[in-house]
Amino acid sequence: MCSQSVSQLNALECHWPLPRQAEQDDVIVFRSDGFQLPLFIIPDAGGEIFFGARLTSKVHHDIPVYGLRGQALDQPPFTTVQGAASRYVSLIRSVQPIGPYRLIGWAYGGVMAYEIACQLLGLDEQVEFVGMLDSWLNEPIMDSSKNEPEDKLSELSQKAHCMLLSLVGKAQSGSSESVHPWEYNFYAEQQLGLVPDEWSGCDYRNWLIQRECLLEAEYHAPVLPIYIDLLVVQDILQDIREDVAYHHWDRVLSRRKIRRSTIHRSSAQLFEHDGMKMVAQFISRIIENSSGIEMHPDSLRLFDYKPVVKLQQSSSPTATIICIPGAGDSIFRFMDLVDLIPSEWRVCGLQPRGFLEGSVPHSSVEAVAKFYLEALQLEASAKPVYLLGHSFGGWVAFEMAAQLEQRDCCIDALILADSDAPVTAKKERSELSALMSFIRLFEKQSQSLGLIEHELSMISHRERLIRLHYALIHQKLMPVGSRLKDLEQIFRLYSANIRTQYYPTFIPSVKTHLIVDHHNNELQKAGWQSVQPEINCTMSTGNHMTLLKQPHVQSLADLICDL
């Protein structure tokens, strides 16, 4: 074993994902004391942090520093950036329940930090600092290769081997083009002390799979109303081309929202004493120059969004009904229903945040329910008050009823229009699977759009949306003058909604009614009965989408008017 390599790697204080589940170690405490907001170090794609202790020693002593460890190696790997980020958000909030938040990540950790920031904004929290250390935003490559899984792991192992050698200042021996079996690299890294002593071959293989799943995950960074701080590592003799000067982040954000700095070092030298000192200065300069919370102006407007829209007004209302649309949908889905509601009733719709470019959809049911309740001011509403939620909106309505009862307030009835029952199991959705679900919803309103999953998997995300946009216009489901950008934003909202996990922590006692798709089986009813045993179930003559349209919406209107 090369003692020099071991000492160099130990000096980096490497923190790896664990070979077993150990929740108490998921957050690494580099420094817990200090009166400033903490800094959270986001790990690379394999869940490892190479520079936490060294960076902590250089940043201001009044800043607490925490690192996040990747998924345990005996757990199923995350296959989406959103899924992995959701876990990191939970870890961050277990340490710091309320923002503003400070995040920093190296390489792929910077991409992850960006998605974490997105989800924190979706919880109505503030994000003060998103630092990226030489992080590239690269579009996923459509891989049509027929490589066997083990061959792909060996290729990934070769890249990881080169990365680990560079971190300890060692050059790759032999031809860099030769690809060895991953077992060969594991043995070599064991001999050099580049991986934890306790790792078995199975642990190393799981680590490679964890890296592979995230590095190959299709991720399209949304436009966020924040600044990012990008530190570009540049060799002193190297000239950076203008088109890559911002590491492709300017494909998503305008350059005025990217505060870019340059450090004249190699990637490996970034982790050396002087390199970490410069990184610490980069962080301190940005944080100290911020006057209070330096947020992008659009981020401030994010919290001023007004969701309440009056769909029917009455001078002397005798009842109030509040309508919450499904995933990616608009309040105007309820207009056929409004036509059947007595004219003396007040009808309000809650328009989801996220339809406009740069606005951020909520990332939890609890957050959107709280946001809506604060906007509604229900104490001024005419009694009785009914909550109606369609599909995903049913979860929101259920959570709103729960939060109201916990405040000793009550509504008079809760109506769930074809909402799936909440479940405790978490399920990730890739970009393609989310798009196919989106397409199926449109097809419930019309005929097949002729878009086949296998064919869509072979083209880029933008090309998929172009095909969908054309098909929707052809089927008269979107107007001829609609823009592709509009469809893209609707899909962003939809995919954020369906990635949301929800299971209520409090069950409201309000009388609850469920109206279901006529194609549905008893599983939906049974699922809700396991959550709310006293729920009443009614069958609609329409499907998931048409039950809100004439003539099928009549059964829903009759149910509401009979309450």
XYZ file of C-alpha atoms in Angstrom:
563
model
C 0.000 0.000 0.000
C 1.265 3.446 -0.882
C 1.473 5.337 2.432
C 1.832 8.673 0.624
C -1.508 8.190 -1.135
C -3.191 7.180 2.104
C -1.882 10.219 3.935
C -2.928 12.523 1.112
C -6.430 11.087 0.967
C -6.777 11.119 4.757
C -5.766 14.767 4.732
C -8.854 15.410 2.631
C -11.011 13.897 5.382
C -13.064 11.933 2.843
C -16.629 11.095 3.844
C -18.186 8.269 1.881
C -21.673 6.779 1.760
C -22.026 4.068 4.382
C -22.289 0.346 3.624
C -25.180 0.117 6.078
C -28.039 2.358 7.125
C -27.007 4.660 9.964
C -29.325 7.657 10.123
C -27.365 9.366 12.862
C -24.438 9.628 10.445
C -26.368 10.992 7.481
C -25.429 14.532 8.551
C -21.709 15.098 9.123
C -21.007 17.793 11.691
C -17.861 19.640 10.652
C -18.594 22.554 12.990
C -21.776 23.107 14.989
C -20.969 26.326 16.875
C -21.278 29.826 15.485
C -23.984 32.474 15.252
C -24.273 32.791 11.488
C -26.474 30.715 9.211
C -24.954 27.269 8.597
C -23.325 26.196 5.343
C -24.372 22.813 3.935
C -21.917 20.888 1.752
C -23.738 18.834 -0.892
C -21.994 15.587 -1.927
C -20.929 14.503 -5.390
C -22.925 11.954 -7.430
C -21.600 8.995 -5.438
C -22.637 10.591 -2.145
C -19.080 11.423 -1.056
C -17.524 14.642 0.279
C -13.790 15.156 -0.169
C -13.156 18.605 1.302
C -15.471 19.212 4.276
C -12.959 19.400 7.112
C -10.406 21.348 5.097
C -12.984 23.892 3.934
C -14.391 24.252 7.450
C -10.964 25.182 8.780
C -10.741 28.030 6.278
C -14.246 29.598 6.379
C -15.183 32.116 9.052
C -15.219 30.548 12.522
C -18.717 31.891 13.149
C -20.267 29.810 10.331
C -21.454 26.302 11.316
C -20.670 23.753 8.597
C -22.496 20.482 7.905
C -22.011 17.845 5.246
C -24.662 15.540 3.836
C -23.840 11.912 3.249
C -25.214 10.037 0.260
C -27.713 7.200 0.340
C -26.489 4.156 2.316
C -24.938 1.592 0.010
C -27.365 -1.168 0.954
C -30.343 1.007 0.035
C -31.855 1.285 -3.471
C -30.068 4.053 -5.395
C -31.898 7.199 -6.436
C -32.567 7.293 -10.160
C -33.586 10.959 -10.394
C -31.966 14.182 -9.252
C -35.307 15.236 -7.750
C -35.548 12.083 -5.638
C -32.025 12.414 -4.241
C -32.512 16.142 -3.612
C -35.712 15.455 -1.671
C -33.747 13.307 0.785
C -31.094 16.006 1.165
C -33.785 18.635 1.795
C -35.121 16.515 4.679
C -31.608 16.202 6.156
C -30.989 19.952 5.849
C -34.270 20.830 7.548
C -33.564 18.362 10.364
C -30.607 20.625 11.227
C -32.067 23.993 10.177
C -35.890 23.909 10.049
C -36.296 27.456 8.682
C -34.305 29.368 6.044
C -32.538 31.290 4.673
C -30.266 28.488 3.492
C -26.665 28.333 2.289
C -25.567 25.501 -0.014
C -22.340 24.584 -1.763
C -21.321 21.621 -3.904
C -18.384 20.485 -6.003
C -18.857 19.036 -9.503
C -22.183 17.181 -9.579
C -22.869 18.426 -6.052
C -23.453 21.871 -7.563
C -26.202 20.514 -9.810
C -27.744 18.801 -6.790
C -27.510 22.050 -4.799
C -29.505 23.791 -7.532
C -32.334 21.245 -7.340
C -32.252 21.407 -3.527
C -32.655 25.190 -3.814
C -35.624 24.621 -6.141
C -37.329 22.359 -3.619
C -36.611 24.707 -0.700
C -38.193 27.575 -2.637
C -41.118 25.222 -3.249
C -41.481 24.970 0.526
C -41.725 28.783 0.694
C -38.266 29.022 2.239
C -35.565 31.517 1.291
C -32.235 30.507 -0.250
C -29.403 32.947 0.296
C -26.411 31.230 -1.282
C -25.991 28.488 -3.907
C -22.265 27.935 -4.440
C -20.936 25.729 -7.235
C -17.316 24.599 -7.365
C -16.516 23.843 -11.008
C -20.001 22.427 -11.597
C -21.131 21.846 -15.176
C -24.740 21.751 -16.288
C -24.613 19.111 -18.986
C -27.625 17.874 -20.870
C -27.971 14.081 -20.639
C -26.635 12.170 -23.624
C -29.149 9.913 -25.329
C -27.416 6.555 -24.875
C -28.303 4.109 -27.622
C -25.385 1.791 -26.886
C -25.926 -1.888 -26.307
C -23.297 -2.152 -23.582
C -23.901 -4.779 -20.936
C -24.520 -3.420 -17.426
C -21.216 -4.790 -16.137
C -19.343 -3.168 -19.047
C -20.949 0.178 -18.207
C -19.934 -0.242 -14.566
C -16.366 -0.956 -15.632
C -16.315 2.227 -17.734
C -17.668 4.220 -14.815
C -15.154 2.558 -12.500
C -12.331 3.677 -14.793
C -13.527 7.301 -14.616
C -13.924 7.103 -10.835
C -10.435 5.581 -10.573
C -8.933 8.500 -12.507
C -10.818 10.969 -10.307
C -9.529 9.386 -7.086
C -5.963 9.314 -8.389
C -6.166 12.983 -9.346
C -7.366 13.871 -5.852
C -4.113 12.521 -4.386
C -1.970 13.961 -7.153
C -1.173 10.683 -8.905
C -1.249 10.192 -12.663
C -3.047 7.314 -14.338
C -0.564 4.580 -15.192
C -0.744 2.863 -18.563
C -3.150 3.740 -21.333
C -6.098 5.831 -20.221
C -8.128 4.264 -23.006
C -7.907 0.720 -21.611
C -10.941 -0.251 -19.546
C -10.408 -2.803 -16.802
C -13.168 -4.752 -15.044
C -14.455 -2.810 -12.073
C -13.029 -5.484 -9.724
C -9.532 -4.641 -11.008
C -9.933 -0.970 -10.125
C -11.433 -1.803 -6.750
C -8.425 -3.955 -5.875
C -6.012 -1.237 -7.036
C -7.851 1.420 -5.002
C -7.797 -0.829 -1.935
C -4.026 -1.215 -2.272
C -3.609 2.562 -2.576
C -5.979 3.306 0.300
C -8.326 5.267 -1.947
C -11.540 3.650 -0.712
C -12.688 2.866 2.844
C -11.028 -0.199 4.376
C -14.366 -1.678 5.406
C -15.794 -1.678 1.889
C -16.445 -5.033 0.291
C -16.559 -5.563 -3.454
C -20.344 -5.411 -3.173
C -20.146 -2.015 -1.443
C -17.874 -0.666 -4.175
C -20.183 -1.966 -6.884
C -23.194 -0.352 -5.159
C -21.251 2.914 -4.977
C -20.644 2.761 -8.729
C -24.335 2.079 -9.350
C -25.276 5.026 -7.149
C -22.970 7.280 -9.189
C -24.204 5.853 -12.488
C -27.884 6.356 -11.668
C -27.446 10.054 -10.938
C -24.863 10.854 -13.603
C -27.134 9.319 -16.256
C -30.385 10.721 -14.844
C -32.226 13.021 -17.217
C -32.470 16.396 -15.493
C -33.638 19.686 -16.962
C -32.812 22.485 -14.558
C -35.744 24.899 -14.217
C -35.418 28.666 -14.311
C -35.252 29.791 -10.673
C -35.574 33.307 -9.230
C -32.153 33.117 -7.521
C -28.530 34.007 -8.081
C -25.945 31.251 -8.293
C -22.261 31.685 -7.435
C -20.039 29.722 -9.800
C -16.330 29.173 -9.149
C -14.614 28.110 -12.382
C -11.352 26.170 -12.072
C -9.003 27.263 -14.841
C -5.425 26.270 -15.595
C -3.276 29.393 -15.712
C -2.273 28.605 -19.323
C -5.819 27.766 -20.418
C -8.201 30.124 -22.175
C -11.853 29.367 -21.506
C -14.058 29.610 -24.571
C -16.879 32.113 -24.306
C -19.542 29.471 -24.977
C -18.471 27.397 -21.952
C -17.330 30.208 -19.660
C -20.410 29.713 -17.494
C -20.282 25.896 -17.633
C -23.606 25.919 -19.542
C -25.569 27.425 -16.625
C -26.306 30.360 -18.929
C -28.536 27.994 -20.900
C -30.937 28.198 -17.951
C -30.202 31.507 -16.210
C -29.261 34.854 -17.649
C -25.611 35.690 -17.050
C -26.543 38.543 -14.751
C -27.935 35.908 -12.367
C -24.641 33.949 -12.394
C -21.939 35.491 -10.225
C -18.831 33.917 -11.737
C -15.337 33.806 -10.264
C -12.183 32.096 -11.539
C -9.469 30.249 -9.656
C -6.202 29.430 -11.442
C -5.736 25.863 -10.326
C -6.231 22.391 -11.687
C -9.247 20.416 -10.454
C -7.018 18.348 -8.148
C -5.314 21.457 -6.724
C -8.697 22.790 -5.667
C -8.504 20.487 -2.633
C -5.007 21.497 -1.586
C -4.359 23.975 1.215
C -4.106 27.072 -0.997
C -7.006 25.941 -3.185
C -9.331 25.506 -0.201
C -8.204 28.874 1.116
C -9.313 30.479 -2.151
C -12.619 28.616 -2.041
C -13.185 29.861 1.500
C -12.418 33.418 0.394
C -14.866 32.976 -2.497
C -17.609 31.922 -0.047
C -16.820 34.575 2.552
C -16.674 37.401 0.003
C -20.134 36.592 -1.345
C -21.727 36.055 2.068
C -20.143 39.116 3.658
C -21.018 41.358 0.701
C -24.673 40.411 0.956
C -26.694 43.077 2.714
C -29.086 41.008 4.775
C -30.574 38.408 2.447
C -29.497 39.224 -1.078
C -32.187 37.580 -3.135
C -33.110 37.918 -6.759
C -36.038 40.393 -7.096
C -38.203 37.685 -8.683
C -37.629 35.529 -5.597
C -39.203 38.211 -3.429
C -42.223 38.310 -5.752
C -42.506 34.536 -5.405
C -43.862 34.961 -1.894
C -46.335 37.656 -2.987
C -48.168 35.371 -5.402
C -51.962 35.656 -5.045
C -53.643 32.293 -5.775
C -57.296 33.170 -5.053
C -59.483 33.780 -8.116
C -63.237 34.486 -7.866
C -65.084 32.210 -10.274
C -68.546 33.268 -9.140
C -69.459 36.213 -6.939
C -72.666 37.018 -5.069
C -73.625 40.172 -3.217
C -75.139 38.122 -0.391
C -73.570 34.653 -0.643
C -75.278 31.803 1.204
C -72.380 29.340 0.860
C -68.767 29.180 -0.290
C -67.102 26.507 -2.361
C -63.339 26.523 -2.893
C -61.971 24.603 -5.925
C -58.436 23.223 -6.171
C -57.289 21.851 -9.564
C -55.236 18.750 -10.238
C -51.548 18.422 -11.132
C -50.489 20.964 -13.739
C -54.081 22.071 -14.200
C -55.885 25.395 -14.023
C -58.897 26.594 -12.055
C -60.723 27.052 -15.360
C -61.192 23.276 -15.390
C -64.097 23.952 -12.986
C -66.074 26.356 -15.208
C -68.633 23.742 -16.315
C -69.249 23.003 -12.650
C -69.621 26.704 -11.795
C -72.426 26.954 -14.342
C -74.391 24.398 -12.289
C -73.778 25.925 -8.852
C -76.596 28.116 -7.428
C -76.023 31.765 -8.305
C -76.242 32.830 -4.663
C -73.126 30.804 -3.831
C -69.617 32.235 -3.866
C -67.135 30.082 -5.812
C -63.372 30.609 -5.507
C -60.557 28.848 -7.312
C -56.982 28.437 -6.118
C -54.607 28.839 -9.059
C -51.382 26.861 -8.483
C -48.079 28.698 -8.487
C -45.773 27.690 -11.321
C -47.554 28.564 -14.566
C -45.294 31.548 -15.282
C -41.652 31.075 -16.266
C -39.398 31.615 -13.265
C -42.161 30.930 -10.764
C -41.578 27.861 -8.624
C -44.227 25.196 -7.996
C -44.722 24.096 -4.426
C -42.752 20.992 -3.540
C -44.924 19.623 -0.737
C -48.651 19.246 -0.146
C -48.267 20.663 3.352
C -46.570 23.817 2.025
C -49.174 24.517 -0.649
C -52.024 23.906 1.824
C -50.531 26.369 4.296
C -49.935 28.887 1.487
C -53.543 28.641 0.310
C -55.021 28.955 3.802
C -53.013 32.103 4.457
C -54.304 33.583 1.193
C -57.955 32.593 1.658
C -58.824 34.240 4.986
C -61.704 31.797 5.443
C -63.090 33.623 8.451
C -64.565 36.161 5.992
C -66.241 33.452 3.888
C -69.955 32.825 3.839
C -70.990 29.673 5.691
C -71.207 26.818 4.973
C -67.739 26.349 3.410
C -66.923 23.373 1.176
C -63.530 22.330 -0.161
C -63.378 20.587 -3.544
C -60.139 19.113 -4.870
C -59.637 17.314 -8.170
C -56.912 14.619 -8.415
C -53.719 16.073 -6.827
C -55.903 18.945 -5.622
C -57.757 16.416 -3.476
C -54.609 15.834 -1.441
C -54.224 19.588 -1.018
C -57.870 19.955 0.043
C -57.499 17.092 2.526
C -54.394 18.686 4.041
C -56.097 22.098 4.194
C -58.979 20.525 6.143
C -56.463 18.882 8.485
C -54.530 22.105 9.116
C -57.779 24.004 9.754
C -58.960 21.491 12.350
C -55.586 21.680 14.078
C -56.262 25.423 14.414
C -59.717 24.663 15.847
C -61.394 25.779 12.623
C -63.690 23.601 10.568
C -65.128 23.414 7.097
C -68.529 21.864 6.446
C -67.635 19.245 3.836
C -64.698 17.961 1.826
C -65.188 16.652 -1.739
C -62.451 14.679 -3.498
C -62.903 14.367 -7.259
C -61.092 11.210 -8.396
C -58.092 11.653 -6.097
C -55.822 8.691 -5.477
C -55.478 7.679 -1.843
C -52.265 8.910 -0.156
C -49.595 6.250 0.330
C -46.484 6.102 2.478
C -44.305 4.512 -0.215
C -42.125 6.900 -2.190
C -41.891 6.553 -5.952
C -39.494 8.369 -8.259
C -40.537 9.514 -11.705
C -38.106 10.060 -14.550
C -38.641 12.899 -17.017
C -39.937 10.441 -19.617
C -42.332 8.614 -17.283
C -43.698 11.968 -16.083
C -44.220 13.041 -19.691
C -46.040 9.797 -20.564
C -48.358 10.328 -17.581
C -48.933 13.909 -18.816
C -49.779 12.632 -22.310
C -52.264 10.076 -20.947
C -54.191 12.843 -19.194
C -54.650 14.697 -22.478
C -55.723 11.472 -24.160
C -58.523 11.079 -21.583
C -60.042 14.250 -23.073
C -59.705 13.155 -26.680
C -58.294 10.282 -28.713
C -54.753 8.895 -28.827
C -52.071 11.471 -29.597
C -49.966 8.842 -31.357
C -46.924 9.390 -29.110
C -45.141 6.159 -28.208
C -42.835 5.933 -25.201
C -40.092 3.942 -26.938
C -39.908 6.435 -29.793
C -39.860 9.390 -27.416
C -37.029 7.788 -25.438
C -34.780 8.102 -28.497
C -35.094 11.890 -28.844
C -34.314 14.911 -26.692
C -36.672 16.395 -24.134
C -37.250 19.482 -26.297
C -38.076 17.359 -29.349
C -40.578 15.396 -27.259
C -42.352 18.587 -26.238
C -42.379 19.850 -29.829
C -44.115 16.649 -30.939
C -46.587 16.851 -28.062
C -47.343 20.516 -28.772
C -48.065 19.748 -32.423
C -50.316 16.807 -31.481
C -52.260 18.900 -28.943
C -52.879 21.663 -31.485
C -53.935 19.069 -34.070
C -56.443 17.587 -31.576
C -57.636 21.118 -30.638
C -56.523 20.595 -27.041
C -54.305 23.680 -27.261
C -54.944 26.780 -29.398
C -53.038 27.324 -32.634
C -51.421 30.465 -31.229
C -50.093 28.768 -28.106
C -46.340 28.746 -27.516
C -44.088 25.764 -26.877
C -42.802 27.640 -23.826
C -46.333 27.606 -22.367
C -46.554 23.825 -22.682
C -43.095 23.443 -21.190
C -44.103 25.458 -18.127
C -47.345 23.503 -17.669
C -45.345 20.276 -17.797
C -42.876 21.598 -15.205
C -45.781 22.288 -12.861
C -47.330 18.895 -13.577
C -44.117 16.951 -13.025
C -43.395 18.833 -9.781
C -46.890 17.993 -8.521
C -46.782 14.281 -9.327
C -43.324 13.917 -7.765
C -44.742 15.173 -4.481
C -45.079 12.531 -1.772
C -47.928 12.826 0.714
C -49.402 10.958 3.612
C -51.385 12.935 6.212
C -50.066 13.171 9.762
C -53.486 14.317 11.011
C -56.852 12.981 9.827
C -59.625 15.593 9.817
C -63.048 14.596 11.122
C -64.919 16.567 8.435
C -67.508 14.713 6.378
C -65.619 13.545 3.294
C -67.056 12.569 -0.097
C -65.187 10.811 -2.905
C -66.448 10.801 -6.489
C -64.524 8.404 -8.732
C -63.900 7.708 -12.419
C -66.469 5.219 -13.725
C -63.596 3.057 -14.996
C -62.063 2.869 -11.556
C -62.129 -0.273 -9.452
C -62.583 -0.743 -5.743
C -58.890 -0.190 -4.969
C -59.250 3.603 -4.918
C -62.177 3.445 -2.507
C -60.405 0.886 -0.303
C -57.270 3.046 -0.255
C -59.188 6.074 0.981
C -61.117 4.010 3.520
C -57.797 2.968 5.059
C -57.062 6.680 5.562
C -60.582 7.995 6.274
C -62.861 5.051 7.212
C -66.079 7.125 7.117
C -65.607 8.405 3.565
C -68.657 8.342 1.246
C -68.048 7.115 -2.300
C -69.999 8.033 -5.472
C -69.408 6.878 -9.053
C -69.191 9.425 -11.891
C -70.275 8.687 -15.459
C -67.074 10.362 -16.717
C -63.395 9.499 -16.589
C -60.628 11.248 -14.646
C -60.774 14.370 -16.840
C -64.302 14.403 -18.258
C -66.012 14.101 -14.851
C -65.535 17.880 -14.607
C -67.098 18.451 -18.042
C -70.670 18.360 -19.296
C -72.656 16.158 -19.157
C -70.715 14.123 -16.555
C -70.151 17.036 -14.157
C -73.873 17.034 -13.319
C -73.392 14.180 -10.824
C -70.686 16.194 -9.004
C -72.898 19.299 -8.956
C -75.807 17.259 -7.560
C -73.569 15.877 -4.816
C -72.424 19.387 -3.814
C -75.887 20.938 -3.905
C -77.271 18.120 -1.716
C -74.710 18.693 1.058
